[in-house]
Amino acid sequence: MNMISFPPRRPRGKVHVPTVTLAHGGGGKAMKDLIDDVFVAAFDNPLLAPLDDQARIDLLDLAQYGDRLAFTTDSFVVDPLVFPGGDIGKLAVCGTVNDLAVGGALPLYLSCAVIIEEGVSIDLLRQVATSMAATAREAGVKIVTGDTKVVNKGACDRMFITTTGVGVVAAGVELGAHRARPGDAVLVNGLLGDHGAAILGARGDMALQSPIESDCAPLQGLIESLLKSAPNTRFMRDPTRGGVATVLNEIAEAAQIAIEIDESATPLRNEVRGFCEILGLDPLYLANEGKIVAIVPPDEAEPAVEAMRAHPLGRQAAIIGTVVAGEPGRVTMRTIFGGRRIVDMLVGEQLPRIC
Amino acid sequence: MRYVDEFRDRVKADVLVKEIERLLAHMGRDQDRPLQIMEVCGGHTHTIFRYGVEGMLPKSIELVHGPGCPVCVLPMGRVDDCVAIAERAEVIFTTFGDAMRVPGSRKSLLQAKADGCDVRMVYSPMDALALARKNPTREVVFFGIGFETTMPSTALTVLQAEREGIKNFSIFCNHITIVPTIKAILDSPDLRLDGFLGPGHVSMVIGDAPYEFIARYYKKPMVIAGFEPLDILQSLWMLLKQIDEGRCEIENQYARVAPAGGNAVALQAVAQVYELREFFEWRGLGSIDHSGVKVREAYAGFDAERRFAVPNARIADPSSCQCGEVLKGVIKPWQCKVFGRACTPETPLGALMVSSEGACAAYYQYGGIKRGRDEAKASAA
């Protein structure tokens, strides 16, 4: 069957009202106008512009980057929608780009599904879409397909975004927690807990003014330099919700290894330390949105740290621990005080203590 | 960070540990009959586990994690009362974070929130009062919980609400007082303790005089301790020195924060707003005379117990739980029949498993399971 392609002939729609209403989700002209004026205008690329039901990507184009497709999806809900250092749009792009990159994939294309509560201002939506577009450019990915739904007031918390990403893994790149061995080094690319502390501070319900900005950033560039300098890197993961402590436990559990980290080597911003001291929180469990935990063989640990430090998103990279021959699945920490304790998974979210 | 890192100095810690070892050796203490020291306060328990202090000490000294976590000693019936208040449509129920997960007989506040109740986490009672100002058509109830440490801030909030004429704010008062509790522990027939680390934050309010009876009548030494790991080690050293020298006194290691006479303004607010309850039920310890406070008649308008009918039912602890014995130092958490099996942080049976200050949760999270297993193996061999 011959495929006939129609060039996009539609004139761009324009939104003339200040807030999103249910009409913008109705499938009619209001919805087309919203998508055109906010999303198509911001994301601006020829794969998206025809607004077909799917983006069609040439397989040969993909194959030039490697031999396996990487495919991931994530949903983003955050309160507040705009916070120091980012917003839900930036988060939605960084999160999915980083989920691809930590698997050793080159992130290429994203989808973007937005659920909007009626009453959200068009200006806010525009700000989020612009931020998504800017972050996608920075990460070298294109947002090529999407979906918009508008729900009744109260049916969602202003805006939820789901992004799905595809990338390609270069031939020879093999990462997996099972590859970790005793003696391997555990690395991070910088100061931990900034995102979690920034969000808690920005909620403003604890009368604590905090100068901390989220670390939200796309990490494909940093990871590329890391893999060049440490080609036998065993495994990487981005320590988002649950923080570094949770990721280390997941790695230890999956690979049936023991990990010991050194509290004094763990990079933390003084402001984050102070914030956690006041609220009785442990920074190891705070979320990060621009960080990776990498396990690399001992002889590649120093080159890996140097490569990360040479990148703007890895200036404070550090070796925070080692894979050790201990009880499988166990993560321990040498405390700054000279003691030793277990770093376990959290049961629920961290709750501030009474006193 | 200034005034923090100084109290986490590893070199000073090593010196103190050596000195503690020397004193224990001088006393002729060995592992078979270790010296038992109770840290009364949950904040101390948290520091001890967070920094791995216990593992740095010789086996001839044993730390017993006392009843000083207010969340842990809250009886199930009081949680049921909270849920009953929170279930009222007009109520915004406000609470400190770690009280959210305490199990009631039906559900926790976290579950009540999931079921649609308006339960909100706040960081101080003043935040709850601000919510009352913002929501004049709702009833804002603050879950007053804690020892003398948090008691004044709840009292001062009530006084502020009165000054402003705010009518839609009240507290569900579950504040408890430490002295009768220590006395109850000292009166326990199975008492094995050799001394106490006193709760520094409580002494910030009440000073050190209320503890005199411990040394005078019960002949047990106490050192009021701060909350940094070096504070704990220094306080243990001071306590051992007393024992070694045959002294029995109330000493204050935390004098940089806790003045001998306490805080007059805080004490005045406490005296103005609360009066002692005849009895108060403690989880795991039973009813202790004069160990809780209630809102005085003059402030009845701010008392949630008077404003809302609460079930006020006494719910017995699950019979399998040995919280009481753990709290009194008779058994270690891992020696409890249900520890780590039926009772875990995911499904806490006993309240000691709920808050991160609770002895069982701290053991579970910070390595107690392994230690328990190791010790069980050692004793079997």
XYZ file of C-alpha atoms in Angstrom:
736
model
C 0.000 0.000 0.000
C 1.327 3.388 -0.926
C 1.721 5.766 1.954
C 0.556 9.259 1.053
C 1.979 11.940 3.249
C 0.135 15.218 3.722
C 2.141 18.261 4.658
C 0.837 20.129 7.691
C -1.512 22.774 6.331
C -3.249 23.875 9.476
C -2.826 27.447 10.559
C -1.446 27.640 14.136
C -4.174 28.085 16.746
C -4.047 30.700 19.502
C -5.388 30.680 23.054
C -7.339 33.816 23.988
C -8.350 33.017 27.587
C -6.235 33.238 30.764
C -7.037 29.811 32.253
C -7.522 26.228 31.159
C -11.184 25.154 31.084
C -12.846 21.812 30.393
C -13.332 23.051 26.818
C -9.565 22.714 26.337
C -9.909 18.984 26.858
C -12.979 18.531 24.673
C -11.209 17.537 21.474
C -12.495 20.546 19.551
C -11.020 23.820 18.408
C -10.182 25.041 21.918
C -8.054 21.975 22.455
C -6.289 22.269 19.115
C -5.605 25.948 19.874
C -4.136 25.094 23.277
C -1.899 22.361 21.873
C -0.734 24.566 19.015
C -0.185 27.714 21.016
C 1.451 26.144 24.062
C 3.041 22.808 23.198
C 3.706 22.746 19.444
C 5.045 26.302 19.587
C 7.400 25.462 22.448
C 8.558 22.006 21.368
C 8.938 23.144 17.763
C 10.045 20.175 15.694
C 8.969 18.637 12.365
C 8.147 15.217 13.818
C 5.588 16.729 16.176
C 4.204 19.519 13.973
C 1.834 17.423 11.815
C 0.119 16.307 15.051
C -0.445 12.804 13.759
C -1.423 10.094 16.198
C 2.148 8.897 16.319
C 5.676 10.080 15.577
C 7.360 7.937 12.924
C 11.100 7.489 13.401
C 13.413 6.038 10.804
C 14.982 2.843 12.138
C 18.172 3.397 10.191
C 18.541 6.743 11.907
C 18.317 5.023 15.284
C 20.614 2.160 14.310
C 23.527 4.514 13.639
C 23.830 5.083 17.408
C 23.921 1.488 18.583
C 22.364 -1.918 18.593
C 19.633 -1.800 21.270
C 16.637 0.403 21.856
C 16.188 1.710 25.392
C 12.629 2.603 26.360
C 11.400 4.128 29.635
C 8.485 6.023 31.129
C 7.893 8.068 34.253
C 5.168 10.260 35.713
C 5.879 13.523 37.464
C 3.862 15.053 40.273
C 5.440 17.755 42.381
C 4.282 20.395 44.819
C 5.011 23.241 44.158
C 4.973 23.105 40.357
C 7.685 25.758 40.187
C 10.528 25.523 42.716
C 14.029 26.984 43.139
C 16.155 25.506 40.382
C 13.364 24.120 38.226
C 9.729 23.251 37.619
C 7.634 20.188 36.806
C 8.468 20.510 33.095
C 12.226 20.500 33.592
C 11.829 17.614 36.018
C 9.746 15.626 33.497
C 12.432 15.923 30.830
C 15.447 15.395 33.118
C 13.877 12.416 34.854
C 13.278 10.452 31.659
C 16.511 11.538 29.966
C 18.455 10.418 33.045
C 16.602 7.098 33.257
C 17.807 6.391 29.711
C 21.320 7.727 30.224
C 22.067 5.693 33.371
C 21.444 2.564 31.296
C 24.192 3.719 28.960
C 21.696 4.857 26.292
C 21.882 7.987 24.202
C 18.477 9.650 24.817
C 16.822 10.702 21.536
C 13.038 11.130 21.629
C 10.431 11.877 24.272
C 6.667 11.841 24.497
C 4.823 14.189 26.805
C 1.376 13.509 28.280
C -0.096 16.261 30.407
C -3.110 16.028 32.696
C -4.281 19.515 33.620
C -6.823 20.519 36.247
C -9.308 23.125 35.000
C -8.415 26.563 36.306
C -4.659 26.316 35.756
C -3.366 29.516 34.168
C -2.279 29.421 30.551
C 0.798 31.424 31.546
C 1.895 28.678 33.960
C 1.306 26.029 31.317
C 3.330 28.063 28.839
C 6.136 28.465 31.388
C 6.229 24.688 31.955
C 6.185 23.903 28.208
C 8.953 26.444 27.537
C 11.021 24.921 30.322
C 10.482 21.415 28.894
C 11.571 22.620 25.475
C 14.710 24.320 26.825
C 15.694 21.249 28.866
C 15.066 18.956 25.875
C 17.365 21.139 23.744
C 20.021 21.016 26.479
C 19.713 17.222 26.616
C 19.753 16.836 22.836
C 16.339 15.124 22.699
C 13.168 15.945 20.763
C 9.637 15.855 22.161
C 7.872 14.252 19.220
C 4.460 13.168 20.446
C 2.108 13.927 23.280
C -1.323 13.997 24.797
C -3.365 16.573 26.665
C -6.230 15.896 29.052
C -8.169 18.397 31.123
C -9.901 17.142 34.263
C -12.438 18.663 36.669
C -11.284 20.897 39.488
C -10.161 18.656 42.329
C -9.558 15.610 40.116
C -5.801 16.209 40.048
C -3.318 18.496 41.735
C -3.084 21.207 39.014
C -0.815 19.332 36.620
C 0.657 15.864 36.155
C 3.129 15.070 33.379
C 4.157 11.705 32.015
C 7.156 11.474 29.724
C 8.237 8.403 27.842
C 11.657 8.250 26.249
C 13.507 6.221 23.699
C 17.242 6.064 23.293
C 19.833 3.803 21.787
C 22.531 1.829 23.586
C 25.866 1.703 21.821
C 27.304 -1.706 20.973
C 29.507 -3.033 23.756
C 27.956 -0.987 26.562
C 26.786 -3.483 29.169
C 25.643 -2.203 32.534
C 24.042 -4.200 35.304
C 24.095 -4.363 39.096
C 25.040 -8.057 38.897
C 28.451 -7.012 37.497
C 29.539 -5.368 40.785
C 32.433 -7.098 42.595
C 34.073 -6.622 46.011
C 36.640 -3.865 45.724
C 34.600 -1.800 43.235
C 34.231 1.877 44.066
C 30.901 3.626 44.643
C 30.843 7.110 43.121
C 28.460 10.051 43.052
C 28.754 13.108 40.831
C 28.157 15.749 43.487
C 26.322 17.198 46.468
C 23.435 15.059 47.642
C 19.897 15.886 48.716
C 19.587 19.309 47.081
C 16.348 18.519 45.231
C 14.602 17.013 48.251
C 15.622 19.904 50.489
C 14.667 22.506 47.854
C 11.175 21.032 47.458
C 10.586 20.757 51.223
C 11.803 24.343 51.668
C 9.698 25.642 48.749
C 6.493 24.145 50.181
C 6.747 26.885 52.755
C 4.813 24.979 55.406
C 7.650 24.793 57.864
C 8.618 28.430 58.307
C 12.163 27.628 57.174
C 13.661 29.907 54.580
C 16.027 27.865 52.490
C 18.464 29.091 49.850
C 18.821 25.570 48.412
C 18.140 25.051 44.694
C 17.156 21.764 43.093
C 19.961 19.956 41.265
C 17.544 18.991 38.459
C 19.668 18.517 35.294
C 19.962 16.221 32.269
C 23.002 13.987 32.763
C 23.611 12.352 29.392
C 26.735 14.484 28.766
C 28.274 13.746 32.141
C 27.543 10.031 31.757
C 29.087 10.012 28.297
C 32.377 11.404 29.684
C 32.241 8.989 32.618
C 31.847 5.976 30.299
C 34.716 7.212 28.126
C 37.088 7.390 31.117
C 35.771 4.296 32.878
C 34.638 1.972 30.075
C 34.191 -0.958 32.448
C 31.729 0.896 34.648
C 29.562 -1.816 36.184
C 26.322 -0.024 36.881
C 24.657 3.371 37.255
C 21.387 4.566 38.700
C 19.940 7.994 39.415
C 19.088 8.354 43.115
C 15.755 10.175 42.795
C 12.955 9.416 45.282
C 14.397 7.604 48.305
C 17.830 9.107 47.716
C 21.236 7.481 47.675
C 20.411 5.181 50.602
C 17.550 3.556 48.701
C 19.518 3.157 45.469
C 22.452 1.545 47.308
C 20.063 -0.882 48.954
C 18.476 -1.717 45.595
C 21.906 -2.368 44.088
C 23.076 -4.441 47.057
C 19.870 -6.469 47.003
C 19.831 -7.018 43.236
C 23.510 -7.958 43.018
C 23.635 -9.768 46.384
C 26.666 -7.742 47.413
C 27.497 -5.654 50.471
C 28.309 -1.967 50.233
C 30.043 0.198 52.804
C 29.982 3.977 52.486
C 31.974 6.555 54.397
C 29.938 9.396 55.884
C 32.896 11.784 55.860
C 33.360 11.255 52.095
C 29.694 11.868 51.277
C 29.380 15.304 49.666
C 26.689 17.445 51.255
C 25.963 21.142 51.063
C 26.181 22.768 54.490
C 22.712 24.225 53.977
C 21.296 20.731 53.356
C 23.035 19.394 56.446
C 21.604 22.246 58.526
C 18.145 21.758 57.044
C 18.208 18.051 57.898
C 19.564 18.713 61.404
C 16.658 21.023 62.179
C 13.986 18.679 60.844
C 15.524 15.419 62.032
C 15.838 14.084 58.477
C 18.613 11.988 56.983
C 20.052 13.573 53.798
C 20.925 10.131 52.435
C 17.201 9.584 51.847
C 16.479 12.955 50.217
C 15.650 12.952 46.498
C 18.128 14.059 43.836
C 17.275 14.934 40.233
C 20.734 15.616 38.797
C 22.824 12.904 40.396
C 24.041 9.416 39.601
C 25.427 6.644 41.725
C 28.005 4.662 39.722
C 29.818 1.444 40.558
C 33.179 1.244 38.800
C 36.098 -1.176 39.017
C 38.839 -0.036 41.433
C 41.403 0.784 38.739
C 38.928 3.057 36.931
C 37.671 4.891 40.031
C 40.129 7.802 39.903
C 39.798 8.387 36.117
C 35.998 8.279 36.553
C 36.066 10.906 39.305
C 38.402 13.105 37.274
C 36.168 12.847 34.200
C 33.120 13.806 36.221
C 34.917 16.692 37.934
C 35.835 18.074 34.516
C 32.110 18.302 33.676
C 30.021 21.213 35.020
C 27.528 18.781 36.576
C 30.210 16.756 38.344
C 32.493 19.296 40.023
C 31.991 17.762 43.469
C 32.144 14.136 42.327
C 33.463 11.785 44.992
C 34.144 8.167 45.856
C 31.735 7.585 48.718
C 32.223 3.896 49.346
C 33.220 0.431 48.278
C 31.633 -2.878 47.413
C 32.782 -5.182 50.207
C 32.666 -8.852 51.004
C 29.938 -8.786 53.609
C 26.424 -10.022 54.174
C 24.732 -9.892 50.740
C 22.195 -7.102 50.395
C 23.561 -5.084 53.308
C 24.542 -1.410 53.140
C 26.553 -0.009 56.045
C 28.062 3.370 56.801
C 31.212 4.329 58.685
C 29.908 7.358 60.554
C 31.783 10.630 60.756
C 32.114 9.845 64.454
C 33.936 6.575 63.967
C 30.962 4.269 64.537
C 29.306 1.962 62.057
C 25.634 1.630 61.260
C 23.311 -0.043 58.820
C 21.746 2.098 56.094
C 18.418 0.436 55.426
C 15.476 1.062 53.111
C 12.918 3.505 54.450
C 9.538 2.033 55.241
C 7.525 5.040 54.095
C 8.472 8.633 53.544
C 10.742 10.320 56.072
C 8.688 11.997 58.756
C 10.184 14.807 60.809
C 10.681 13.888 64.454
C 8.993 15.613 67.362
C 12.082 17.006 69.059
C 29.030 23.547 60.444
C 29.955 25.580 63.492
C 28.553 24.313 66.794
C 27.753 20.952 65.177
C 30.967 19.433 63.810
C 32.763 20.256 67.063
C 30.484 17.728 68.758
C 31.230 14.985 66.242
C 35.022 15.042 66.489
C 36.359 11.557 65.965
C 39.680 12.178 67.742
C 37.946 13.422 70.890
C 35.580 10.453 70.633
C 38.516 8.023 70.618
C 39.957 9.667 73.729
C 36.608 9.373 75.541
C 36.114 5.745 74.505
C 39.599 4.882 75.847
C 38.795 6.657 79.101
C 35.470 4.768 79.363
C 37.326 1.466 78.778
C 39.845 2.411 81.464
C 37.115 3.207 84.010
C 35.231 -0.021 83.280
C 38.417 -2.030 83.671
C 39.151 -0.213 86.928
C 35.685 -1.154 88.173
C 36.365 -4.758 87.205
C 33.360 -4.850 84.870
C 33.251 -7.652 82.356
C 30.873 -8.819 79.650
C 29.047 -11.258 81.926
C 27.694 -8.554 84.175
C 27.734 -5.388 82.099
C 26.912 -2.038 83.572
C 23.385 -1.047 82.485
C 22.826 2.613 81.715
C 19.449 3.874 80.555
C 19.173 6.798 78.183
C 15.717 8.042 79.060
C 15.206 10.186 75.974
C 14.298 8.996 72.465
C 16.507 11.736 71.011
C 19.498 10.084 72.688
C 18.466 6.692 71.315
C 18.354 8.205 67.847
C 21.852 9.733 68.178
C 23.298 6.501 69.568
C 22.075 4.564 66.541
C 22.608 7.289 63.955
C 26.324 7.543 64.806
C 26.931 3.945 65.754
C 27.926 4.947 69.313
C 26.906 1.631 70.859
C 29.294 -0.307 68.624
C 32.208 1.875 69.776
C 31.701 0.955 73.438
C 33.112 -2.091 75.213
C 30.703 -4.970 75.786
C 30.979 -4.422 79.538
C 28.629 -1.452 79.271
C 25.103 -1.855 77.990
C 22.796 0.943 76.926
C 19.116 0.508 77.734
C 16.759 2.551 75.586
C 14.187 4.074 77.871
C 10.633 5.382 77.590
C 11.515 8.840 76.273
C 9.907 8.682 72.853
C 6.465 10.283 73.273
C 5.165 8.564 70.156
C 6.220 5.166 71.466
C 4.487 5.432 74.796
C 1.201 6.729 73.415
C -1.519 4.180 74.173
C -3.620 2.801 71.342
C -6.831 4.231 72.782
C -5.501 7.782 72.470
C -4.727 7.199 68.798
C -8.303 5.965 68.373
C -9.461 9.222 69.977
C -7.352 11.214 67.482
C -8.903 9.320 64.586
C -12.402 9.890 65.993
C -11.750 13.647 66.125
C -10.145 13.667 62.676
C -13.153 11.840 61.203
C -15.435 14.789 61.980
C -16.177 16.645 58.754
C -15.575 20.088 60.249
C -12.133 19.220 61.658
C -8.657 19.846 60.289
C -6.509 17.559 62.453
C -2.875 18.679 62.726
C 0.010 16.608 64.010
C 3.789 16.247 64.118
C 5.016 13.927 61.382
C 6.127 10.928 63.396
C 2.749 10.592 65.120
C 1.104 9.882 61.743
C 2.101 6.225 61.632
C 1.301 5.176 65.222
C -1.201 2.335 65.032
C -4.573 2.715 66.738
C -6.865 -0.264 67.232
C -8.685 0.575 63.976
C -6.223 2.667 62.005
C -3.402 5.226 62.164
C -3.729 8.907 61.321
C -1.965 8.167 58.027
C -4.692 5.652 57.200
C -7.378 8.108 58.317
C -5.892 10.670 55.920
C -5.966 8.114 53.106
C -9.613 7.440 53.975
C -10.444 11.100 53.378
C -9.961 12.793 56.759
C -8.316 16.200 56.666
C -5.125 15.326 58.564
C -2.187 17.681 58.067
C 1.419 17.450 59.173
C 2.742 20.572 60.899
C 6.110 21.489 62.344
C 4.894 23.488 65.330
C 1.607 24.224 67.091
C 1.917 27.807 65.800
C 1.538 26.377 62.252
C -1.729 24.813 63.405
C -2.885 28.146 64.827
C -2.064 29.814 61.494
C -4.284 27.206 59.802
C -7.104 28.117 62.188
C -6.754 31.789 61.253
C -6.875 30.875 57.544
C -9.851 28.532 57.896
C -12.357 30.307 60.157
C -15.203 27.963 59.158
C -13.289 24.815 60.156
C -12.229 23.449 63.549
C -8.460 23.109 63.742
C -7.243 20.592 66.330
C -3.565 20.228 67.248
C -2.334 16.884 68.572
C -0.337 18.028 71.627
C 2.228 15.321 72.291
C 5.606 15.182 73.967
C 7.342 15.717 77.280
C 8.267 19.024 78.890
C 10.244 19.730 75.714
C 7.189 20.411 73.572
C 4.714 21.207 76.349
C 5.594 24.941 76.563
C 5.184 25.592 72.847
C 1.670 24.104 72.924
C 0.860 26.168 76.037
C 2.194 29.370 74.459
C 0.088 28.685 71.352
C -3.047 28.337 73.487
C -2.217 31.645 75.188
C -1.657 33.273 71.775
C -5.007 31.907 70.503
C -6.693 33.344 73.595
C -5.083 36.776 73.062
C -6.288 36.818 69.456
C -9.777 35.592 70.383
C -9.509 32.631 68.009
C -12.460 30.312 68.607
C -11.828 27.494 66.105
C -8.560 26.195 67.573
C -8.084 23.519 70.201
C -5.492 21.007 71.344
C -5.908 17.305 71.994
C -3.579 17.220 74.971
C -1.425 14.128 75.408
C 1.571 15.820 76.966
C 3.370 13.748 79.533
C 5.868 14.499 82.227
C 9.141 12.719 82.753
C 9.729 12.676 86.513
C 6.877 10.306 87.536
C 7.896 8.034 84.701
C 11.472 7.697 85.890
C 10.081 7.112 89.359
C 7.843 4.328 88.026
C 10.868 2.697 86.403
C 12.885 3.005 89.621
C 10.016 1.398 91.567
C 9.879 -1.528 89.169
C 10.735 -4.775 91.012
C 12.805 -6.066 88.092
C 15.003 -2.948 87.939
C 18.594 -3.643 86.948
C 19.785 -0.193 85.951
C 23.019 1.324 87.312
C 22.471 4.914 86.175
C 20.698 7.308 83.830
C 21.471 9.675 81.004
C 18.945 12.463 81.634
C 16.977 14.118 78.826
C 18.731 17.402 78.006
C 15.815 19.017 76.189
C 13.519 18.433 79.163
C 16.082 20.073 81.455
C 16.111 23.123 79.187
C 12.624 23.672 80.597
C 12.659 22.149 84.104
C 16.360 22.429 85.034
C 18.035 19.694 87.073
C 16.505 20.049 90.538
C 13.446 17.797 89.851
C 15.808 14.826 89.448
C 17.441 15.158 92.880
C 15.275 12.365 94.329
C 16.903 9.840 91.981
C 20.292 10.296 93.600
C 19.026 10.951 97.099
C 16.388 8.256 97.564
C 17.150 5.671 94.897
C 20.939 6.019 95.027
C 21.312 6.066 91.265
C 23.508 8.612 89.471
C 22.282 10.676 86.523
C 24.022 12.908 84.019
C 21.823 15.283 82.007
C 23.106 14.835 78.485
C 23.068 16.743 75.207
C 22.185 15.208 71.866
C 25.390 15.170 69.844
C 27.401 11.945 69.855
C 30.254 13.537 71.849
C 27.682 14.700 74.415
C 26.613 11.074 74.834
C 30.169 9.773 75.244
C 31.156 12.553 77.642
C 28.012 11.978 79.705
C 28.712 8.241 79.891
C 32.253 9.013 81.017
C 30.936 11.392 83.712
C 28.473 8.737 84.859
C 31.153 6.025 85.034
C 33.428 8.373 86.937
C 30.692 8.876 89.528
C 30.150 5.126 89.847
C 33.897 4.454 90.030
C 34.363 7.082 92.721
C 31.331 5.863 94.664
C 29.479 9.141 94.113
C 25.788 9.423 93.315
C 24.769 12.841 92.015
C 22.755 14.662 89.377
C 25.328 16.230 87.067
C 24.671 18.410 84.043
C 26.774 17.783 80.950
C 24.400 19.924 78.833
C 24.895 23.142 80.824
C 25.644 25.048 77.588
C 21.934 24.773 76.770
C 20.101 23.561 79.876
C 20.412 26.015 82.792
C 20.251 24.575 86.322
C 17.066 26.502 87.089
C 15.282 25.739 83.821
C 13.339 28.275 81.792
C 11.045 30.487 83.889
C 8.946 31.755 80.955
C 8.288 28.229 79.678
C 7.469 26.962 83.176
C 5.068 29.859 83.729
C 3.187 29.081 80.490
C 3.024 25.387 81.391
C 1.694 26.137 84.882
C -0.858 28.581 83.496
C -2.379 26.277 80.873
C -2.093 22.742 82.243
C -2.783 20.819 85.417
C -1.711 17.273 86.307
C -4.005 14.398 85.446
C -4.573 11.966 88.260
C -3.607 9.032 86.002
C -2.271 8.695 82.522
C -1.991 5.477 80.582
C 1.426 4.696 79.029
C 1.886 2.159 76.341
C 3.824 -0.758 77.724
C 4.096 0.711 81.218
C 0.449 0.872 82.317
C -1.106 3.749 84.222
C 1.327 6.085 85.988
C -0.001 8.538 88.585
C 0.357 12.233 87.771
C 2.362 11.504 84.627
C 0.181 13.381 82.158
C -1.259 16.891 82.008
C -4.628 18.215 80.847
C -5.869 21.669 79.924
C -7.074 23.747 82.897
C -10.737 24.716 83.209
C -9.852 28.359 82.448
C -8.826 27.317 78.918
C -11.597 24.748 78.387
C -12.499 26.381 75.073
C -9.132 25.249 73.690
C -9.456 21.670 74.932
C -10.452 19.229 72.178
C -11.410 16.620 74.780
C -14.095 18.952 76.086
C -15.189 20.241 72.683
C -15.588 16.894 70.928
C -16.943 13.670 72.338
C -14.099 11.148 72.104
C -14.499 7.401 72.727
C -11.822 7.470 75.455
C -11.645 3.683 75.384
C -8.776 1.767 76.975
C -7.335 -0.631 74.451
C -4.971 -3.257 75.758
C -1.659 -3.705 73.944
C -1.431 -6.862 71.832
C -0.536 -9.624 74.277
C 2.420 -10.736 72.163
C 4.137 -7.318 72.514
C 6.843 -6.970 75.136
C 7.206 -3.194 74.811
C 7.036 -2.731 78.571
C 9.939 -5.060 79.243
C 11.995 -3.402 76.521
C 11.203 0.058 77.904
C 12.354 -0.968 81.370
C 15.515 -2.567 80.053
C 14.519 -6.047 81.169
C 14.926 -7.426 77.660
C 16.612 -6.117 74.516
C 14.376 -5.400 71.506
C 15.507 -8.485 69.598
C 14.617 -10.673 72.564
C 10.930 -9.726 72.160
C 8.851 -12.610 70.799
C 7.555 -10.649 67.804
C 10.557 -8.419 66.944
C 11.393 -8.544 63.248
C 8.720 -11.175 62.606
C 5.131 -10.062 63.263
C 6.393 -6.632 64.380
C 8.375 -4.642 61.796
C 8.414 -0.963 60.793
C 6.022 -1.860 57.924
C 3.568 -3.565 60.274
C 4.317 -2.287 63.775
C 2.486 -4.152 66.527
C 4.152 -2.282 69.343
C 4.679 1.445 69.265
C 8.432 1.089 69.861
C 8.599 -0.022 66.247
C 6.886 3.119 64.911
C 8.969 6.207 65.505
C 12.609 6.392 64.491
C 13.259 7.218 68.163
C 11.685 3.967 69.283
C 14.191 1.410 70.506
C 12.839 -1.389 68.319
C 12.640 0.658 65.109
C 16.129 2.004 65.755
C 17.488 -1.507 66.242
C 15.657 -2.703 63.174
C 16.881 0.162 61.017
C 20.378 0.652 62.359
C 21.585 -2.884 62.586
C 20.006 -4.408 65.618
C 18.678 -7.399 63.740
C 22.166 -8.500 62.871
C 23.394 -7.836 66.373
C 20.465 -9.781 67.796
C 21.173 -12.679 65.483
C 24.887 -12.612 66.324
C 24.216 -12.562 70.057
C 21.599 -15.305 69.788
C 24.122 -17.437 67.887
C 26.831 -16.705 70.464
C 24.596 -17.669 73.386
C 23.462 -20.875 71.625
C 27.091 -21.861 71.053
